[in-house]
Coordinates of C-alpha atoms in Angstrom, one line a residue:
Chain A
X238 CA -26.6 26.6 -18.9
X239 CA -23.4 27.4 -17.6
X240 CA -24.4 30.7 -15.7
X241 CA -27.5 28.9 -14.0
X242 CA -25.7 25.6 -12.8
X243 CA -22.8 27.9 -11.1
X244 CA -24.9 30.0 -9.5
X245 CA -27.0 26.8 -8.3
X246 CA -24.0 24.9 -6.9
X247 CA -23.2 28.4 -5.3
X248 CA -26.2 28.6 -3.4
X249 CA -25.8 25.1 -2.3
X250 CA -22.9 25.8 -0.3
X251 CA -24.3 29.3 0.9
X252 CA -27.4 28.0 1.9
X253 CA -25.6 25.3 3.5
X254 CA -27.6 22.8 2.2
X255 CA -24.7 21.4 0.7
X256 CA -22.9 20.4 3.9
X257 CA -25.8 19.0 5.3
X258 CA -26.7 17.1 2.4
X259 CA -23.0 15.6 2.3
X260 CA -23.0 15.2 6.1
X261 CA -25.9 13.0 6.4
X262 CA -25.0 11.1 3.8
X263 CA -21.7 10.1 4.4
X264 CA -22.8 9.6 8.1
X265 CA -25.3 7.1 7.0
X266 CA -22.8 5.5 4.4
X267 CA -20.1 5.2 7.1
X268 CA -22.2 3.6 9.3
X269 CA -24.0 1.3 7.0
X270 CA -20.3 0.3 5.8
X271 CA -19.1 0.0 9.4
X272 CA -21.9 -2.2 9.9
X273 CA -22.5 -4.3 7.0
X274 CA -18.6 -4.6 5.7
X275 CA -16.2 -3.9 8.5
X276 CA -18.1 -5.8 11.4
X277 CA -18.8 -8.8 9.4
X278 CA -15.1 -8.9 7.8
X279 CA -16.3 -8.8 4.3
X280 CA -14.9 -6.7 1.2
X281 CA -18.6 -7.0 -0.1
X282 CA -20.5 -4.0 -0.1
X283 CA -23.6 -4.9 -1.6
X284 CA -25.3 -4.5 2.0
X285 CA -24.4 -0.8 2.3
X286 CA -25.5 0.0 -1.3
X287 CA -29.0 -1.5 -0.8
X288 CA -29.4 0.2 2.6
X289 CA -28.5 3.6 0.8
X290 CA -31.5 3.5 -1.3
X291 CA -33.6 4.4 1.7
X292 CA -31.2 7.5 2.8
X293 CA -31.2 8.9 -0.6
X294 CA -35.3 8.9 -0.4
X295 CA -34.8 11.1 2.5
X296 CA -32.3 13.2 1.1
X297 CA -32.7 14.0 -2.3
X298 CA -36.0 15.8 -1.4
X299 CA -33.5 18.2 0.5
X300 CA -31.1 18.6 -2.3
X301 CA -34.0 19.6 -4.9
X302 CA -36.7 21.2 -2.5
X303 CA -35.5 24.8 -3.5
X304 CA -34.4 24.5 -6.4
X305 CA -37.4 26.3 -8.4
X306 CA -39.8 26.9 -5.4
X307 CA -37.3 29.4 -4.0
X308 CA -37.0 31.2 -7.5
X309 CA -40.8 31.4 -7.5
X310 CA -40.8 32.9 -3.7
X311 CA -38.1 35.5 -4.2
X312 CA -39.5 36.7 -7.5
X313 CA -36.1 36.0 -9.5
X314 CA -37.8 33.5 -11.6
X315 CA -39.1 36.3 -13.8
X316 CA -35.7 37.1 -14.4
X317 CA -34.9 33.8 -15.5
X318 CA -37.8 33.5 -17.7
X319 CA -37.0 37.0 -19.6
X320 CA -33.5 36.1 -20.0
X321 CA -32.1 35.1 -23.4
X322 CA -32.2 31.2 -22.4
X323 CA -34.1 28.2 -23.1
X324 CA -36.4 26.4 -20.8
X325 CA -34.0 23.3 -21.3
X326 CA -31.0 25.3 -20.3
X327 CA -32.9 26.5 -17.2
X328 CA -34.2 23.2 -15.7
X329 CA -31.2 21.6 -16.9
X330 CA -28.5 23.7 -15.3
X331 CA -30.4 23.5 -12.1
X332 CA -31.1 19.6 -12.4
X333 CA -27.4 19.3 -13.1
X334 CA -26.3 21.0 -10.3
X335 CA -28.2 19.0 -7.7
X336 CA -27.2 15.8 -9.7
X337 CA -23.3 16.9 -9.5
X338 CA -23.6 17.5 -5.6
X339 CA -25.6 14.0 -5.1
X340 CA -22.2 12.7 -7.2
X341 CA -20.0 14.0 -5.0
X342 CA -21.8 12.6 -2.5
X343 CA -22.0 9.2 -3.7
X344 CA -18.2 9.0 -4.5
X345 CA -17.7 8.3 -1.0
X346 CA -17.9 4.2 -1.4
X347 CA -14.9 4.5 -3.2
X348 CA -13.0 5.8 -0.3
X349 CA -14.4 2.9 1.4
X350 CA -13.4 0.2 -1.4
X351 CA -9.7 1.7 -1.0
X352 CA -9.7 1.3 3.0
X353 CA -11.1 -2.3 2.3
X354 CA -8.3 -2.9 -0.6
X355 CA -5.3 -2.5 2.1
X356 CA -7.1 -5.5 3.9
X357 CA -8.3 -8.0 1.2
X358 CA -9.3 -8.1 -2.2
X359 CA -11.8 -5.5 -3.5
X360 CA -14.0 -6.4 -6.9
X361 CA -13.7 -3.1 -8.3
X362 CA -16.0 -4.0 -11.1
X363 CA -18.9 -5.0 -8.7
X364 CA -17.9 -1.9 -6.7
X365 CA -18.2 0.4 -9.8
X366 CA -21.3 -1.2 -11.0
X367 CA -22.9 -0.3 -7.7
X368 CA -21.6 2.8 -7.8
X369 CA -23.4 3.5 -11.4
X370 CA -26.9 2.4 -10.3
X371 CA -26.6 4.2 -7.4
X372 CA -26.1 7.6 -9.5
X373 CA -28.9 6.3 -11.9
X374 CA -31.2 5.8 -9.3
X375 CA -30.2 9.7 -8.1
X376 CA -30.6 10.9 -11.5
X377 CA -34.1 9.8 -12.0
X378 CA -34.9 10.6 -8.3
X379 CA -33.5 14.0 -8.5
X380 CA -35.8 14.7 -11.7
X381 CA -38.8 13.7 -9.7
X382 CA -37.9 16.2 -7.0
X383 CA -37.3 18.9 -9.6
X384 CA -40.7 18.9 -11.2
X385 CA -42.2 19.0 -7.6
X386 CA -40.2 22.1 -6.7
X387 CA -41.4 23.9 -10.0
X388 CA -45.1 23.1 -8.6
X389 CA -45.0 24.9 -5.5
X390 CA -43.4 28.1 -3.7
X391 CA -43.2 26.3 -0.5
X392 CA -39.7 24.6 0.0
X393 CA -41.0 22.5 2.9
X394 CA -44.0 21.5 0.8
X395 CA -41.6 20.6 -2.1
X396 CA -39.6 18.2 0.2
X397 CA -42.3 16.7 1.8
X398 CA -44.2 16.1 -1.6
X399 CA -41.1 14.5 -3.1
X400 CA -40.6 12.6 -0.3
X401 CA -43.9 11.0 -0.3
X402 CA -43.3 10.5 -4.7
X403 CA -40.2 8.8 -4.0
X404 CA -41.8 6.7 -1.2
X405 CA -44.4 6.1 -3.5
X406 CA -42.2 4.7 -6.0
X407 CA -40.2 2.7 -3.8
X408 CA -43.2 1.1 -2.7
X409 CA -44.5 0.2 -6.3
X410 CA -44.3 -3.3 -6.4
X411 CA -45.3 -3.6 -2.6
X412 CA -48.7 -2.3 -3.9
X413 CA -48.3 -4.9 -7.0
X414 CA -48.3 -7.5 -4.6
X415 CA -51.3 -6.7 -2.8
X416 CA -53.4 -6.3 -6.0
X417 CA -54.6 -9.7 -7.4
X418 CA -54.6 -8.6 -11.1
X419 CA -51.8 -10.4 -13.2
X420 CA -51.1 -8.1 -15.6
X421 CA -51.0 -4.9 -12.9
X422 CA -48.7 -6.7 -10.7
X423 CA -46.3 -7.5 -13.7
X424 CA -46.7 -3.9 -14.6
X425 CA -46.0 -2.7 -11.4
X426 CA -42.9 -4.8 -11.2
X427 CA -41.6 -3.7 -14.5
X428 CA -41.9 -0.2 -13.2
X429 CA -40.4 -0.8 -10.0
X430 CA -37.2 1.4 -8.9
X431 CA -36.2 -0.8 -6.1
X432 CA -36.1 -4.1 -8.0
X433 CA -33.9 -2.9 -10.6
X434 CA -31.7 -1.2 -7.9
X435 CA -31.6 -4.5 -5.6
X436 CA -30.9 -6.9 -8.9
X437 CA -27.9 -4.7 -9.5
X438 CA -26.7 -4.8 -6.1
X439 CA -26.7 -8.9 -5.6
X440 CA -24.6 -8.8 -9.1
X441 CA -27.3 -8.5 -11.9
X442 CA -26.3 -5.6 -13.9
X443 CA -28.2 -5.2 -17.4
X444 CA -28.7 -2.1 -19.6
X445 CA -32.4 -2.4 -19.4
X446 CA -31.6 -0.8 -15.7
X447 CA -29.4 2.0 -17.1
X448 CA -32.4 2.6 -19.9
X449 CA -34.9 3.0 -17.4
X450 CA -33.6 5.1 -15.0
X451 CA -32.1 7.4 -17.7
X452 CA -35.9 7.8 -19.4
X453 CA -37.4 8.6 -15.8
X454 CA -34.8 11.2 -15.4
X455 CA -35.4 12.3 -19.3
X456 CA -39.4 12.5 -18.8
X457 CA -39.4 14.1 -15.4
X458 CA -37.3 16.9 -16.4
X459 CA -39.3 17.2 -19.9
X460 CA -42.4 17.7 -17.7
X461 CA -40.5 20.3 -15.7
X462 CA -40.4 22.4 -19.0
X463 CA -43.7 21.7 -19.9
X464 CA -45.0 23.2 -16.8
X465 CA -43.3 26.3 -17.4
X466 CA -44.5 26.3 -20.5
X467 CA -47.9 25.7 -19.6
X468 CA -47.6 28.5 -17.2
X469 CA -46.2 31.1 -19.8
X470 CA -49.3 30.5 -21.8
X471 CA -52.2 30.2 -19.3
Chain B
X273 CA -37.5 49.4 -31.8
X274 CA -40.7 48.1 -30.2
X275 CA -43.9 47.5 -32.1
X276 CA -46.9 46.2 -30.4
X277 CA -49.8 45.4 -32.5
X278 CA -53.4 44.7 -31.2
X279 CA -51.8 42.9 -27.8
X280 CA -54.5 41.4 -25.8
X281 CA -54.3 39.1 -22.7
X282 CA -57.6 37.4 -21.3
X283 CA -57.4 35.4 -18.0
X284 CA -60.5 33.5 -18.5
X285 CA -63.2 35.9 -19.2
X286 CA -61.4 38.8 -17.6
X287 CA -59.6 40.8 -20.1
X288 CA -56.3 42.2 -18.5
X289 CA -55.1 44.1 -21.4
X290 CA -57.3 44.4 -24.6
X291 CA -55.9 45.6 -27.8
X292 CA -53.2 47.8 -27.3
X293 CA -51.0 49.1 -30.2
X294 CA -48.0 51.3 -30.3
X295 CA -44.1 51.9 -31.4
X296 CA -41.1 52.9 -29.8
X297 CA -38.5 54.1 -32.2
X298 CA -34.9 53.9 -31.3
X299 CA -33.8 57.3 -29.4
X300 CA -37.3 57.2 -27.8
X301 CA -38.8 57.2 -24.2
X302 CA -42.4 56.4 -23.9
X303 CA -44.0 56.4 -20.5
X304 CA -46.6 54.1 -19.3
X305 CA -48.9 55.7 -17.0
X306 CA -52.1 54.1 -15.0
X307 CA -53.7 53.2 -11.9
X308 CA -52.8 50.0 -10.3
X309 CA -54.2 46.9 -12.0
X310 CA -54.6 48.7 -15.2
X311 CA -52.3 46.0 -17.0
X312 CA -49.2 48.1 -17.0
X313 CA -47.1 45.2 -15.8
X314 CA -49.0 42.7 -17.7
X315 CA -48.3 44.5 -21.0
X316 CA -44.5 44.6 -20.1
X317 CA -44.7 40.9 -19.1
X318 CA -45.9 40.1 -22.4
X319 CA -43.3 42.3 -24.4
X320 CA -40.5 40.4 -22.6
X321 CA -41.8 37.0 -23.2
X322 CA -42.6 36.4 -19.5
X323 CA -46.4 35.6 -20.3
X324 CA -47.8 35.1 -23.4
X325 CA -50.3 36.9 -25.3
X326 CA -54.0 35.9 -26.1
X327 CA -53.4 37.5 -29.2
X328 CA -51.6 40.2 -31.2
X329 CA -47.7 40.4 -31.7
X330 CA -45.0 42.4 -29.8
X331 CA -42.0 42.7 -32.1
X332 CA -38.7 43.9 -30.7
X333 CA -36.3 45.0 -32.9
X334 CA -38.4 43.1 -35.6
X335 CA -38.3 40.0 -33.7
X336 CA -41.5 38.4 -32.5
X337 CA -41.1 37.6 -28.9
X338 CA -43.2 34.6 -29.2
X339 CA -41.9 33.4 -32.4
X340 CA -38.3 33.5 -31.4
X341 CA -38.2 34.1 -27.9
X342 CA -34.4 33.8 -27.1
X343 CA -33.4 36.2 -29.7
X344 CA -36.0 38.6 -29.0
X345 CA -35.1 38.6 -25.4
X346 CA -31.3 39.1 -26.0
X347 CA -32.3 42.5 -27.2
X348 CA -34.1 43.4 -24.0
X349 CA -32.9 44.8 -20.8
X350 CA -35.8 44.2 -18.4
X351 CA -36.3 45.6 -14.8
X352 CA -39.4 44.0 -13.3
X353 CA -41.7 45.6 -11.0
X354 CA -40.0 43.1 -8.3
X355 CA -36.1 43.4 -9.2
X356 CA -35.0 39.6 -9.6
X357 CA -32.4 39.5 -7.0
X358 CA -30.6 36.7 -5.2
X359 CA -30.3 38.0 -1.7
X360 CA -27.6 35.8 -1.0
X361 CA -24.7 36.9 -3.5
X362 CA -23.1 40.1 -3.5
X363 CA -24.0 42.9 -6.1
X364 CA -20.6 41.7 -8.0
X365 CA -21.4 38.2 -7.9
X366 CA -24.9 38.8 -9.0
X367 CA -23.9 41.1 -12.0
X368 CA -21.1 38.5 -13.0
X369 CA -23.9 35.9 -13.2
X370 CA -26.4 38.2 -15.1
X371 CA -23.4 38.6 -17.6
X372 CA -22.7 34.9 -18.2
X373 CA -26.7 34.4 -18.2
X374 CA -27.4 36.7 -20.9
X375 CA -24.2 35.1 -22.5
X376 CA -22.4 38.9 -22.7
X377 CA -19.6 39.1 -25.3
X378 CA -18.3 42.6 -24.3
X379 CA -15.3 42.6 -22.2
X380 CA -16.2 41.7 -18.5
X381 CA -14.6 43.7 -16.3
X382 CA -14.7 46.9 -18.4
X383 CA -18.2 46.6 -18.9
X384 CA -19.2 45.6 -15.5
X385 CA -17.4 48.4 -14.2
X386 CA -19.3 50.8 -16.9
X387 CA -22.6 49.4 -15.6
X388 CA -21.9 49.7 -11.8
X389 CA -20.5 53.5 -12.6
X390 CA -23.5 54.6 -14.3
X391 CA -26.2 53.2 -11.7
X392 CA -23.9 54.2 -8.8
X393 CA -23.3 50.9 -7.2
X394 CA -19.6 50.5 -7.2
X395 CA -19.1 51.4 -3.5
X396 CA -21.8 48.7 -2.5
X397 CA -20.5 46.1 -5.1
X398 CA -18.9 43.7 -2.5
X399 CA -21.8 43.6 0.0
X400 CA -24.7 41.1 -0.3
X401 CA -27.7 42.2 -1.7
X402 CA -29.8 41.2 1.3
X403 CA -28.2 44.0 3.3
X404 CA -29.2 46.7 0.8
X405 CA -31.5 49.6 1.3
X406 CA -34.4 49.2 -1.2
X407 CA -33.1 52.0 -3.4
X408 CA -30.2 50.2 -3.8
X409 CA -31.5 47.1 -4.7
X410 CA -33.4 48.9 -7.4
X411 CA -30.2 50.6 -8.9
X412 CA -28.7 46.8 -8.9
X413 CA -32.1 45.9 -10.5
X414 CA -31.3 48.5 -13.2
X415 CA -27.7 47.7 -13.7
X416 CA -28.8 44.1 -14.3
X417 CA -30.8 45.3 -17.5
X418 CA -28.2 47.5 -18.8
X419 CA -25.7 44.2 -19.0
X420 CA -24.9 43.3 -22.3
X421 CA -26.1 46.9 -23.7
X422 CA -29.6 45.9 -25.1
X423 CA -31.1 48.3 -27.2
X424 CA -34.5 48.1 -26.0
X425 CA -35.1 48.7 -22.1
X426 CA -38.0 48.0 -20.3
X427 CA -38.4 49.5 -17.1
X428 CA -41.3 48.7 -14.4
X429 CA -41.5 51.4 -11.5
X430 CA -37.7 51.9 -11.3
X431 CA -37.8 54.9 -8.8
X432 CA -39.6 53.3 -6.2
X433 CA -38.0 53.2 -3.3
X434 CA -35.7 55.9 -4.0
X435 CA -34.8 59.0 -2.1
X436 CA -35.7 62.3 -4.5
X437 CA -32.0 63.1 -5.3
X438 CA -31.5 59.3 -6.3
X439 CA -35.0 59.8 -8.3
X440 CA -33.3 62.6 -10.1
X441 CA -30.1 60.9 -10.8
X442 CA -31.9 57.6 -12.2
X443 CA -34.4 59.6 -14.5
X444 CA -31.3 61.7 -15.8
X445 CA -29.5 58.3 -16.5
X446 CA -32.5 57.1 -18.1
X447 CA -32.9 60.2 -20.2
X448 CA -29.6 59.8 -21.0
X449 CA -30.2 56.0 -22.1
X450 CA -33.1 57.0 -23.9
X451 CA -30.7 59.0 -26.6
X452 CA -29.7 55.5 -28.4
X453 CA -31.7 53.2 -26.9
X454 CA -35.9 52.5 -27.0
X455 CA -37.1 52.7 -23.6
X456 CA -40.6 52.2 -21.8
X457 CA -40.5 53.3 -18.6
X458 CA -43.9 52.8 -16.3
X459 CA -44.6 55.0 -13.2
X460 CA -47.3 56.0 -11.0
X461 CA -45.5 59.1 -10.5
X462 CA -46.5 62.0 -13.1
X463 CA -43.7 64.1 -12.8
X464 CA -41.6 61.6 -13.0
X465 CA -43.1 60.8 -16.4
X466 CA -43.3 63.9 -17.8
X467 CA -40.1 65.0 -17.0
X468 CA -38.5 62.1 -18.6
X469 CA -40.6 60.8 -21.3
X470 CA -41.3 61.9 -25.2
X471 CA -44.5 60.5 -25.4
X472 CA -47.0 59.0 -22.8
X473 CA -49.6 56.3 -22.9
X474 CA -52.5 56.4 -20.4
X475 CA -53.6 52.9 -19.8
X476 CA -56.8 52.0 -18.0
X477 CA -59.1 48.9 -17.5
X478 CA -56.6 47.1 -20.0
X479 CA -57.0 50.0 -22.7
X480 CA -55.2 52.8 -24.0
X481 CA -56.8 56.1 -22.5
X482 CA -54.9 58.3 -23.9
X483 CA -51.7 58.5 -26.2
X484 CA -49.8 61.7 -26.6
X485 CA -47.1 63.8 -25.8
X486 CA -47.4 65.0 -22.6
X487 CA -48.1 68.8 -23.5
X488 CA -50.7 67.7 -26.0
X489 CA -52.4 65.5 -23.4
X490 CA -52.9 68.6 -21.4
X491 CA -53.6 70.9 -24.1
X492 CA -56.4 68.4 -25.4
X493 CA -58.3 67.8 -22.2
X494 CA -58.4 71.7 -21.6
X495 CA -59.7 72.2 -24.8
X496 CA -60.4 75.8 -24.1
X497 CA -57.9 78.3 -23.4
X498 CA -57.8 79.4 -19.9
X499 CA -55.9 82.3 -18.3
X500 CA -55.8 83.4 -14.5
X501 CA -54.6 86.9 -13.9
X502 CA -53.8 89.0 -10.9
X503 CA -54.3 92.5 -11.6
X504 CA -54.3 95.4 -9.0
X505 CA -57.2 97.8 -9.6
X506 CA -60.7 98.6 -9.5
X507 CA -62.5 95.1 -9.6
X508 CA -65.9 95.9 -11.2
X509 CA -64.1 98.1 -14.0
X510 CA -61.8 95.2 -14.7
X511 CA -63.9 92.9 -15.2
X512 CA -65.8 95.3 -17.5
X513 CA -62.9 96.1 -19.6
X514 CA -61.9 92.4 -19.8
X515 CA -65.5 91.1 -21.2
X516 CA -64.8 93.5 -24.2
X517 CA -61.8 90.8 -25.2
X518 CA -62.4 89.4 -28.5
X519 CA -63.6 85.8 -28.4
X520 CA -63.8 85.9 -24.6
X521 CA -66.5 83.3 -22.9
X522 CA -66.4 84.4 -19.3
X523 CA -64.5 86.3 -16.8
X524 CA -65.3 86.4 -13.3
X525 CA -63.1 88.2 -10.3
X526 CA -62.1 85.4 -7.9
X527 CA -60.5 86.0 -4.3
X528 CA -58.8 88.9 -3.3
X529 CA -55.1 87.6 -3.0
X530 CA -53.6 91.0 -1.6
X531 CA -55.3 94.4 -0.6
X532 CA -56.7 95.8 -3.7
X533 CA -55.5 92.7 -6.1
X534 CA -57.9 90.2 -7.4
X535 CA -57.6 87.3 -9.3
X536 CA -59.1 87.0 -12.6
X537 CA -60.2 83.7 -14.2
X538 CA -60.9 84.3 -17.8
X539 CA -62.2 81.6 -20.5
X540 CA -61.9 82.2 -24.3
X541 CA -63.2 80.5 -27.3
X542 CA -61.0 77.4 -28.7
X543 CA -58.4 79.2 -31.0
X544 CA -58.1 82.7 -29.4
X545 CA -55.3 83.5 -27.4
X546 CA -56.1 86.2 -25.3
X547 CA -52.8 86.9 -23.4
X548 CA -51.7 90.2 -25.6
X549 CA -55.3 92.2 -25.6
X550 CA -55.3 91.4 -21.7
X551 CA -52.1 93.0 -21.3
X552 CA -53.0 96.0 -23.6
X553 CA -56.0 96.3 -21.8
X554 CA -54.4 96.6 -18.3
X555 CA -51.9 99.1 -19.7
X556 CA -54.4 101.3 -21.2
X557 CA -56.0 101.7 -17.8
X558 CA -52.9 102.5 -15.9
X559 CA -53.7 99.1 -13.8
X560 CA -50.4 96.9 -12.9
X561 CA -50.8 93.0 -14.1
X562 CA -48.9 91.3 -11.0
X563 CA -49.2 87.5 -12.3
X564 CA -50.4 86.1 -15.5
X565 CA -50.7 82.2 -16.3
X566 CA -52.4 79.8 -18.0
X567 CA -54.8 77.5 -16.4
X568 CA -54.0 74.3 -18.4
X569 CA -54.7 71.2 -16.8
X570 CA -51.7 69.8 -15.3
X571 CA -50.9 66.2 -16.5
X572 CA -52.1 65.1 -13.1
X573 CA -55.6 66.6 -13.6
X574 CA -55.6 64.9 -17.1
X575 CA -54.6 61.5 -15.4
X576 CA -57.4 61.9 -13.1
X577 CA -60.1 63.0 -15.7
X578 CA -59.3 60.3 -17.9
X579 CA -58.9 57.7 -15.4
X580 CA -61.7 58.8 -13.1
X581 CA -63.8 58.0 -16.5
X582 CA -64.9 61.8 -16.8
X583 CA -65.6 60.5 -20.5
X584 CA -63.3 62.5 -22.0
X585 CA -62.0 61.2 -25.4
X586 CA -59.0 62.6 -27.0
X587 CA -58.2 62.4 -30.9
X588 CA -55.8 59.6 -30.7
X589 CA -58.2 57.5 -28.8
X590 CA -60.7 58.5 -31.3
X591 CA -59.1 57.2 -34.0
X592 CA -58.2 54.0 -32.6
X593 CA -61.9 53.7 -31.4
X594 CA -62.6 54.0 -35.2
X595 CA -60.0 51.7 -36.4
X596 CA -61.3 49.4 -33.9
X597 CA -65.0 49.3 -35.6
X598 CA -63.4 49.2 -39.1
X599 CA -61.5 46.0 -38.3
X600 CA -64.8 44.4 -36.2

């Protein structure tokens, strides 16, 4: 797994996706930090964290689009699948590489918090809870993007499809609001990615949120492994 | 050691590979020959665990590729038809990656240097793979297969895109490797296979059409002992004299190749070697024998005959067909 992870991190930087991803993410987070915290003169960063939800819906597809599609297109997939490693190692090696880059990006709010701490009191617990929620949300979304990347050999198609999928997950409870059946509404609400994230940003952190995002991440990575297993047996 | 038993692959109702069986011992090179789409690559993909088989087993050093794929794969060095190269890496960076990927335990620097020297890519080790020519890429692909010194090498058309000198070098390397590895080598180019391999399997339409040594393959197909002789002397008399050889089936004079020199085509019944008698006759009459060669089919002819479906059944294929009907 280590070899795949290191190669993937290296590829992020040689293909300049890492720079684009980090630059765009930091630009947006900086802008929201400025607009929601600095101009308002508050150390509360929940406004910024709420806005980042949409930013990562746009950016995570860029992070995951080439993970497997590029391997397939360049025919390097064959080398990977005939190497003495398990499918789990391959999928998680790539997944963790994307997650690492994402984590580097979302560490930035700690820098903002440090800046603010010289002007006023910062609730570090809340900042950390928000960071954790953003991390878990990303962990789930990256798993979705990884699966979609394994389904196509076209990077752009993978990016667009991931974007549509993440948008659909985002709008689960909006759709729920339109359907007048109580149990469907409740089901969609309980599956909502946004509601859970939003409640953390307003200060409600609970374990079920952690479990939910981690389960989603696990399920989608498992599905990616299944995709490769199926392909071999087809 | 590679053991393949009744390996079959269906895609829907299309039979890509149908009931192929063979064994490759340590220190042996097996040539895989067949026209495009015959099932060579499919067979190799099944042996290396890239795709599964519909039925049958493939054992690599006694380990079933489907039952314990990771262990079996660790015994294999595989060069696929398209080498799995990451174009944006340097040669050295790529080989380091493969070393890690295969969880290789050999001393890193020494081993990588050895592999690069063997495949003669040391001088391009710091270049990006995307800037290399096809021949060099192919050699990086071969280097990748050799990392970890696996006992089994499966090479799918390793000489594609190389110039004749490079082909010679790579083939002699493969021959050297064949002394202590089990090697499967596929190619379209018959002379390569003939020069390199101990045994040859010809695959056509997903089945083994022939399985023998190169020499035997030619002999079996040409069945009758045919000889071409160039003799200087009076044509009619020579033909008459040659027709007296024991076991001769027919003799005819061909073109006049040089003034007064004709080429004679002779065919004897199976089991008769007529070359000595021919020589004696020519001497007796004080004619001159200018050249004598056997008109055995070359591997090229064999290949064409078998794959064009001229209905030649070789002894080995015969046995297999019999085995199949017994089981069926």
